[in-house]
Short mmCIF file of C-alpha atoms in Angstrom, two decimals:
data_model
loop_
_atom_site.label_atom_id
_atom_site.label_comp_id
_atom_site.label_asym_id
_atom_site.label_seq_id
_atom_site.Cartn_x
_atom_site.Cartn_y
_atom_site.Cartn_z
CA HIS A 192 -0.06 0.05 0.08
CA PRO A 193 1.24 3.69 -0.63
CA ARG A 194 2.39 5.60 2.19
CA ARG A 195 -0.33 7.97 3.42
CA THR A 196 1.85 11.23 3.91
CA LEU A 197 -1.25 13.67 3.34
CA THR A 198 -4.22 14.82 5.41
CA GLN A 199 -6.90 16.72 3.28
CA THR A 200 -9.61 18.65 4.93
CA VAL A 201 -12.97 18.53 2.60
CA TYR A 202 -16.11 19.98 3.30
CA MET A 203 -19.49 18.22 3.38
CA ILE A 204 -22.38 19.33 1.11
CA PRO A 205 -24.96 21.24 3.29
CA VAL A 206 -27.88 19.23 4.29
CA THR A 207 -30.16 21.70 5.96
CA LEU A 208 -31.76 24.96 5.19
CA ALA A 209 -29.92 26.40 8.26
CA ALA A 210 -26.86 25.67 6.84
CA CYS A 211 -27.40 27.16 3.75
CA LEU A 212 -28.59 30.25 5.15
CA SER A 213 -25.70 30.73 7.49
CA LEU A 214 -23.41 30.61 4.50
CA ALA A 215 -20.77 28.82 6.49
CA PRO A 216 -19.75 25.41 6.08
CA PRO A 217 -20.34 22.59 8.88
CA SER A 218 -17.76 21.19 11.05
CA PRO A 219 -14.90 19.88 8.77
CA ALA A 220 -14.40 16.03 8.70
CA ARG A 221 -11.05 14.61 8.35
CA VAL A 222 -10.44 12.26 5.11
CA VAL A 223 -7.16 10.71 4.21
CA SER A 224 -6.46 10.56 0.54
CA SER A 225 -3.63 9.67 -1.63
CA ALA A 226 -4.05 12.35 -4.37
CA SER A 227 -1.68 14.82 -5.01
CA PRO A 228 -1.42 18.28 -3.05
CA ALA A 229 -2.52 20.03 -6.31
CA ARG A 230 -5.66 17.75 -7.36
CA ILE A 231 -6.66 17.82 -3.32
CA LEU A 232 -6.66 21.66 -3.15
CA SER A 233 -8.48 21.83 -6.87
CA SER A 234 -11.12 19.68 -5.43
CA ALA A 235 -11.52 21.26 -2.23
CA SER A 236 -11.82 24.75 -4.14
CA ARG A 237 -14.90 23.11 -6.31
CA ARG A 238 -16.57 21.81 -3.29
CA ALA A 239 -16.42 24.99 -1.45
CA LEU A 240 -17.75 26.91 -4.50
CA LEU A 241 -20.61 24.48 -4.75
CA HIS A 242 -21.36 25.01 -1.20
CA LYS A 243 -21.39 28.76 -1.39
CA GLY A 244 -23.76 28.62 -4.72
CA ALA A 245 -26.47 26.18 -3.07
CA ALA A 246 -26.65 28.36 -0.20
CA ALA A 247 -27.28 31.65 -2.17
CA ALA A 248 -29.89 29.84 -4.21
CA ALA A 249 -31.50 28.60 -1.02
CA LEU A 250 -31.60 32.25 0.34
CA PRO A 251 -34.51 33.67 -1.57
CA LEU A 252 -36.71 30.43 -0.87
CA LEU A 253 -35.98 31.05 2.92
CA LEU A 254 -36.98 34.64 2.81
CA SER A 255 -40.11 34.07 0.99
CA LEU A 256 -41.35 31.74 3.76
CA PRO A 257 -43.38 33.58 6.60
CA ALA A 258 -41.71 34.24 9.75
CA VAL A 259 -42.84 32.07 12.65
CA ALA A 260 -44.57 33.69 15.22
CA GLN A 261 -44.27 32.85 19.19
CA GLY A 262 -46.41 29.74 19.59
CA GLY A 263 -45.80 28.19 16.24
CA VAL A 264 -48.13 30.17 14.32
CA PRO A 265 -46.67 31.91 11.07
CA GLU A 266 -46.78 35.65 11.17
CA GLY A 267 -49.86 36.92 8.98
CA MET A 268 -51.46 33.56 9.23
CA ARG A 269 -55.30 33.74 10.91
CA THR A 270 -56.69 31.76 13.66
CA SER A 271 -59.92 31.41 15.33
CA GLU A 272 -58.49 33.87 17.99
CA SER A 273 -58.02 36.52 15.20
CA TYR A 274 -61.46 37.05 14.39
CA THR A 275 -64.28 38.77 16.75
CA ASN A 276 -67.28 38.84 14.94
CA LEU A 277 -69.30 36.95 11.70
CA GLN A 278 -68.37 39.98 9.53
CA GLN A 279 -64.67 39.25 9.68
CA ILE A 280 -65.22 35.54 9.14
CA SER A 281 -67.67 35.71 6.22
CA PRO A 282 -68.16 39.39 4.82
CA GLU A 283 -69.67 37.81 1.77
CA THR A 284 -72.68 36.57 3.74
CA THR A 285 -72.79 39.01 6.49
CA GLY A 286 -71.87 42.19 4.29
CA THR A 287 -75.68 42.22 2.89
CA LEU A 288 -77.44 41.58 6.09
CA GLY A 289 -79.99 44.33 6.32
CA ALA A 290 -82.82 45.59 8.91
CA GLY A 291 -84.46 42.30 8.78
CA THR A 292 -81.84 40.27 10.06
CA MET A 293 -81.28 39.59 13.80
CA SER A 294 -77.67 38.89 12.95
CA SER A 295 -77.20 42.61 11.74
CA ARG A 296 -79.13 44.50 14.55
CA SER A 297 -80.96 44.19 17.84
CA ARG A 298 -84.59 43.08 17.59
CA PRO A 299 -87.09 46.07 17.68
CA VAL A 300 -89.86 46.53 20.22
CA THR A 301 -93.09 47.05 18.57
CA GLY A 302 -95.28 46.20 21.61
CA VAL A 303 -97.05 43.47 19.67
CA VAL A 304 -97.91 40.28 21.74
CA LEU A 305 -99.39 37.46 19.46
CA LEU A 306 -101.92 34.94 20.63
CA GLU A 307 -101.25 32.87 17.36
CA GLU A 308 -99.37 32.74 13.97
CA VAL A 309 -100.01 35.62 11.65
CA GLN A 310 -102.31 34.79 9.00
CA GLU A 311 -102.22 35.72 5.30
CA SER A 312 -104.64 34.64 2.43
CA GLY A 313 -104.60 35.90 -1.38
CA LYS A 314 -101.75 36.74 -3.20
CA LYS A 315 -98.30 36.21 -1.85
CA THR A 316 -97.17 39.29 -3.15
CA ALA A 317 -100.07 41.62 -1.69
CA PRO A 318 -101.82 39.25 0.94
CA THR A 319 -104.73 40.01 3.37
CA VAL A 320 -103.04 39.89 6.68
CA SER A 321 -104.78 39.05 9.94
CA ALA A 322 -103.26 39.00 13.58
CA GLU A 323 -104.81 38.49 16.94
CA LEU A 324 -103.19 40.49 19.52
CA VAL A 325 -103.13 40.77 23.22
CA LEU A 326 -104.04 44.37 24.56
CA ASP A 327 -104.21 46.07 27.72
CA GLY A 328 -107.55 46.25 29.34
CA GLY A 329 -108.25 42.61 29.21
CA VAL A 330 -108.99 42.65 25.36
CA ALA A 331 -107.69 40.48 22.46
CA ALA A 332 -108.09 42.32 18.90
CA THR A 333 -107.79 40.97 15.63
CA ALA A 334 -106.17 43.42 13.38
CA THR A 335 -106.38 43.07 9.59
CA PHE A 336 -105.19 45.17 6.39
CA ASP A 337 -104.82 44.43 2.69
CA ALA A 338 -101.07 44.27 2.37
CA GLN A 339 -99.12 45.77 -0.83
CA TYR A 340 -96.16 43.82 -0.08
CA PRO A 341 -95.17 40.27 1.01
CA LEU A 342 -95.66 39.21 4.51
CA ASN A 343 -92.13 38.77 6.58
CA ARG A 344 -91.84 35.88 8.82
CA GLY A 345 -89.43 34.91 11.45
CA MET A 346 -88.38 35.69 14.99
CA PHE A 347 -87.41 39.25 13.96
CA TYR A 348 -90.81 40.25 12.73
CA ASP A 349 -93.83 40.69 14.64
CA VAL A 350 -96.40 41.63 12.09
CA GLU A 351 -94.60 43.08 8.82
CA VAL A 352 -94.68 43.47 5.26
CA ARG A 353 -91.95 44.30 3.04
CA ASN A 354 -90.42 44.37 -0.33
CA LEU A 355 -86.70 44.25 -1.06
CA ALA A 356 -86.54 48.12 -2.03
CA GLY A 357 -87.06 48.78 1.83
CA GLU A 358 -90.85 49.61 1.52
CA GLY A 359 -93.25 48.25 3.92
CA ALA A 360 -95.45 48.58 6.94
CA PHE A 361 -95.62 47.03 10.48
CA LEU A 362 -98.00 46.90 13.34
CA GLN A 363 -97.23 48.81 16.73
CA VAL A 364 -98.77 48.98 19.93
CA ALA A 365 -98.47 51.64 22.35
CA SER A 366 -100.37 51.95 25.85
CA LEU A 367 -102.21 55.20 26.59
CA PRO A 368 -101.74 57.23 29.56
CA GLU A 369 -104.31 56.39 32.19
CA GLY A 370 -107.57 57.86 31.91
CA LYS A 371 -106.87 59.09 28.25
CA SER A 372 -108.26 58.04 24.81
CA LEU A 373 -106.68 58.35 21.33
CA GLY A 374 -108.95 61.21 20.67
CA GLU A 375 -107.16 63.40 23.47
CA MET A 376 -103.73 62.59 22.49
CA SER A 377 -101.50 64.90 20.28
CA ALA A 378 -99.28 63.65 17.51
CA SER A 379 -96.53 63.54 19.41
CA PHE A 380 -97.55 60.53 21.40
CA LEU A 381 -97.80 58.69 18.18
CA THR A 382 -94.37 59.77 16.98
CA LYS A 383 -92.72 59.35 20.37
CA SER A 384 -93.97 55.65 20.31
CA VAL A 385 -93.07 54.89 16.30
CA PHE A 386 -89.73 56.63 16.51
CA SER A 387 -88.32 55.41 19.73
CA THR A 388 -84.56 54.04 19.58
CA GLU A 389 -85.69 50.71 20.53
CA GLY A 390 -88.22 50.92 17.68
CA ARG A 391 -88.30 49.70 14.23
CA PHE A 392 -86.60 52.68 12.83
CA GLY A 393 -84.18 53.26 15.77
CA ALA A 394 -81.67 50.01 15.33
CA TYR A 395 -78.69 52.34 14.57
CA GLY A 396 -79.58 55.34 16.59
CA ALA A 397 -82.62 57.45 16.96
CA PRO A 398 -84.56 59.00 14.25
CA THR A 399 -83.81 63.01 13.65
CA ASP A 400 -85.71 65.53 11.99
CA ILE A 401 -89.28 64.24 12.71
CA LYS A 402 -91.65 66.37 11.44
CA VAL A 403 -95.62 65.99 10.91
CA LEU A 404 -96.50 66.82 7.55
CA SER A 405 -100.15 66.36 7.76
CA LYS A 406 -102.94 65.04 10.20
CA SER A 407 -106.49 63.93 9.29
CA GLU A 408 -109.23 61.48 10.67
CA ALA A 409 -111.50 58.79 8.96
CA GLY A 410 -113.87 57.79 11.64
CA ALA A 411 -112.07 56.26 14.52
CA MET A 412 -108.86 56.27 12.81
CA ARG A 413 -106.23 58.98 12.94
CA LEU A 414 -103.76 59.28 10.10
CA LEU A 415 -100.56 61.16 9.93
CA GLU A 416 -98.06 61.64 7.42
CA ILE A 417 -94.24 62.14 8.77
CA SER A 418 -90.90 62.91 7.33
CA PHE A 419 -87.75 62.17 9.23
CA ALA A 420 -84.16 60.75 8.89
CA ALA A 421 -83.13 57.18 9.92
CA LEU A 422 -79.44 56.29 10.31
CA SER A 423 -78.07 53.53 8.04
CA PRO A 424 -75.66 50.70 9.21
CA GLY A 425 -72.97 53.23 8.14
CA GLY A 426 -74.14 56.06 10.43
CA ASN A 427 -75.63 57.90 7.25
CA GLU A 428 -78.86 59.69 7.46
CA VAL A 429 -81.42 58.45 4.98
CA PRO A 430 -84.37 60.70 4.61
CA ARG A 431 -87.56 58.78 4.79
CA ARG A 432 -91.34 59.29 4.71
CA ALA A 433 -94.20 57.60 6.83
CA LEU A 434 -97.81 57.27 7.11
CA VAL A 435 -99.30 56.06 10.44
CA ALA A 436 -102.57 54.85 10.95
CA ALA A 437 -103.85 54.77 14.51
CA VAL A 438 -107.21 53.03 16.08
CA GLN A 439 -107.80 52.08 19.81
CA PRO A 440 -109.91 48.97 19.93
CA GLU A 441 -112.85 49.07 21.79
CA GLY A 442 -112.27 48.32 25.58
CA SER A 443 -108.68 48.35 25.56
CA THR A 444 -106.25 51.23 26.88
CA ASP A 445 -103.88 50.60 23.90
CA VAL A 446 -103.41 52.32 20.77
CA VAL A 447 -102.54 50.01 17.62
CA MET A 448 -100.88 51.37 14.66
CA LEU A 449 -99.92 50.47 11.01
CA VAL A 450 -96.88 52.16 10.10
CA GLY A 451 -95.88 52.63 6.47
CA GLY A 452 -92.98 54.10 4.86
CA SER A 453 -90.61 54.48 2.32
CA THR A 454 -87.44 56.30 1.36
CA THR A 455 -87.96 59.91 0.37
CA SER A 456 -86.82 59.40 -3.05
CA GLU A 457 -89.29 56.51 -3.55
CA TRP A 458 -92.10 58.25 -2.04
CA LYS A 459 -93.97 59.55 -5.05
CA ARG A 460 -94.27 55.97 -6.40
CA ALA A 461 -95.13 54.22 -2.90
CA GLU A 462 -97.44 56.83 -1.53
CA PRO A 463 -100.59 55.60 -3.48
CA LEU A 464 -99.75 51.81 -2.25
CA LEU A 465 -99.22 52.98 1.51
CA ARG A 466 -102.37 55.07 1.70
CA SER A 467 -104.59 52.32 0.04
CA GLN A 468 -102.78 49.98 2.55
CA ALA A 469 -103.59 52.36 5.47
CA SER A 470 -107.25 52.77 4.40
CA SER A 471 -108.07 48.98 4.70
CA PHE A 472 -106.59 48.69 8.34
CA LYS A 473 -109.04 47.81 10.84
CA ILE A 474 -109.86 46.01 13.95
CA ALA A 475 -112.06 43.15 12.65
CA ARG A 476 -113.32 41.81 15.84
CA VAL A 477 -112.58 41.99 19.92
CA ARG A 478 -113.01 39.68 22.71
CA PRO A 479 -112.52 39.66 26.38
CA THR A 480 -109.14 37.61 27.59
CA SER A 481 -107.51 37.11 30.90
CA ILE A 482 -104.11 36.98 29.11
CA LYS A 483 -101.94 40.01 29.98
CA ARG A 484 -99.79 41.85 27.40
CA LYS A 485 -96.35 40.68 28.26
CA ALA A 486 -93.65 39.02 26.20
CA LYS A 487 -93.99 35.64 27.96
CA ASN A 488 -97.58 35.24 26.99
CA ASP A 489 -96.71 35.52 23.08
CA TYR A 490 -97.15 32.05 21.50
CA ARG A 491 -93.65 32.27 20.25
CA PHE A 492 -92.13 32.68 23.43
CA GLU A 493 -92.13 28.69 24.20
CA ASN A 494 -92.86 27.23 20.62
CA GLN A 495 -89.47 29.29 19.41
CA GLY A 496 -87.54 30.29 22.40
CA GLY A 497 -87.44 33.96 21.77
CA LEU A 498 -88.82 37.27 23.04
CA ASN A 499 -87.37 37.37 26.56
CA GLU A 500 -89.82 38.87 28.94
CA ARG A 501 -88.95 42.33 30.12
CA GLY A 502 -89.54 43.70 33.58
CA SER A 503 -91.78 46.50 32.41
CA ASP A 504 -93.51 47.37 29.05
CA SER A 505 -90.89 49.47 27.14
CA VAL A 506 -93.16 50.84 24.63
CA SER A 507 -95.32 52.43 27.84
CA ASN A 508 -92.28 54.00 29.26
CA LEU A 509 -92.09 56.03 26.17
CA VAL A 510 -95.25 58.00 27.07
CA ASP A 511 -94.15 61.16 29.45
CA GLY A 512 -95.19 64.85 29.27
CA PHE A 513 -98.75 64.38 28.47
#
């Protein structure tokens, strides 16, 4: 065997990305070779060049990878803890939620307590609507009207008809001050009930610029035309018009109202429909009942698990100063 007189230091090819990034070779390994010194040095130089080239090629790849944050989650990657509401998780779903969806706003207070499911007959797009309501004074009253819009159903609604353009109408019940009748009350009693922050138009803040444009009477019914501005989800004021038809059912200390409306820009087209709808509004019949006008007495309370009982009638609390 030839005598081994020269020890050569060679470098291993990098095997980890960390070694590549450092641009420094790993610890040397001692290998005995019988090659000439010139060939050995030439080989070592080539291998060192290959090592540095591989490291330089791997550097852009490493820099493109996300940094690992504390806890093992790459920086910029979202987990369940990154979200605080449904809008962030699924904007394509919640971005179009409107006033008719419980996910987009709190449930309005209309004072309506239903004894049974709201009934509709005739055309689906313009049905005759009938609803039996519990009223103060030991009275159950059946309110009816010929709707110009489809009936909306669900736990967000009490008695409401509406189209996709935002035109529609809903029933509202308000308690009269003790010893007073509807004929004795000023228009502000009705506007205060309809435009409360808990009401249908107050989901995003109290309506503003409320003005009674006209007042009229048709038998026992009082009719008000009102202009106001309602806040949108984005905080913008939206000019609207409303038509309020109010009646006091016989034997009751409550007022039942049909509140119709549209945006001001659509009022000219919607007004004839809303006035026709209001003129058809009536209390078809009344009967005595021992049931109190409380949320827990609504037929939906146990059947569908909604309408938590309130300590007091929030609508009646709105009546003061008369």
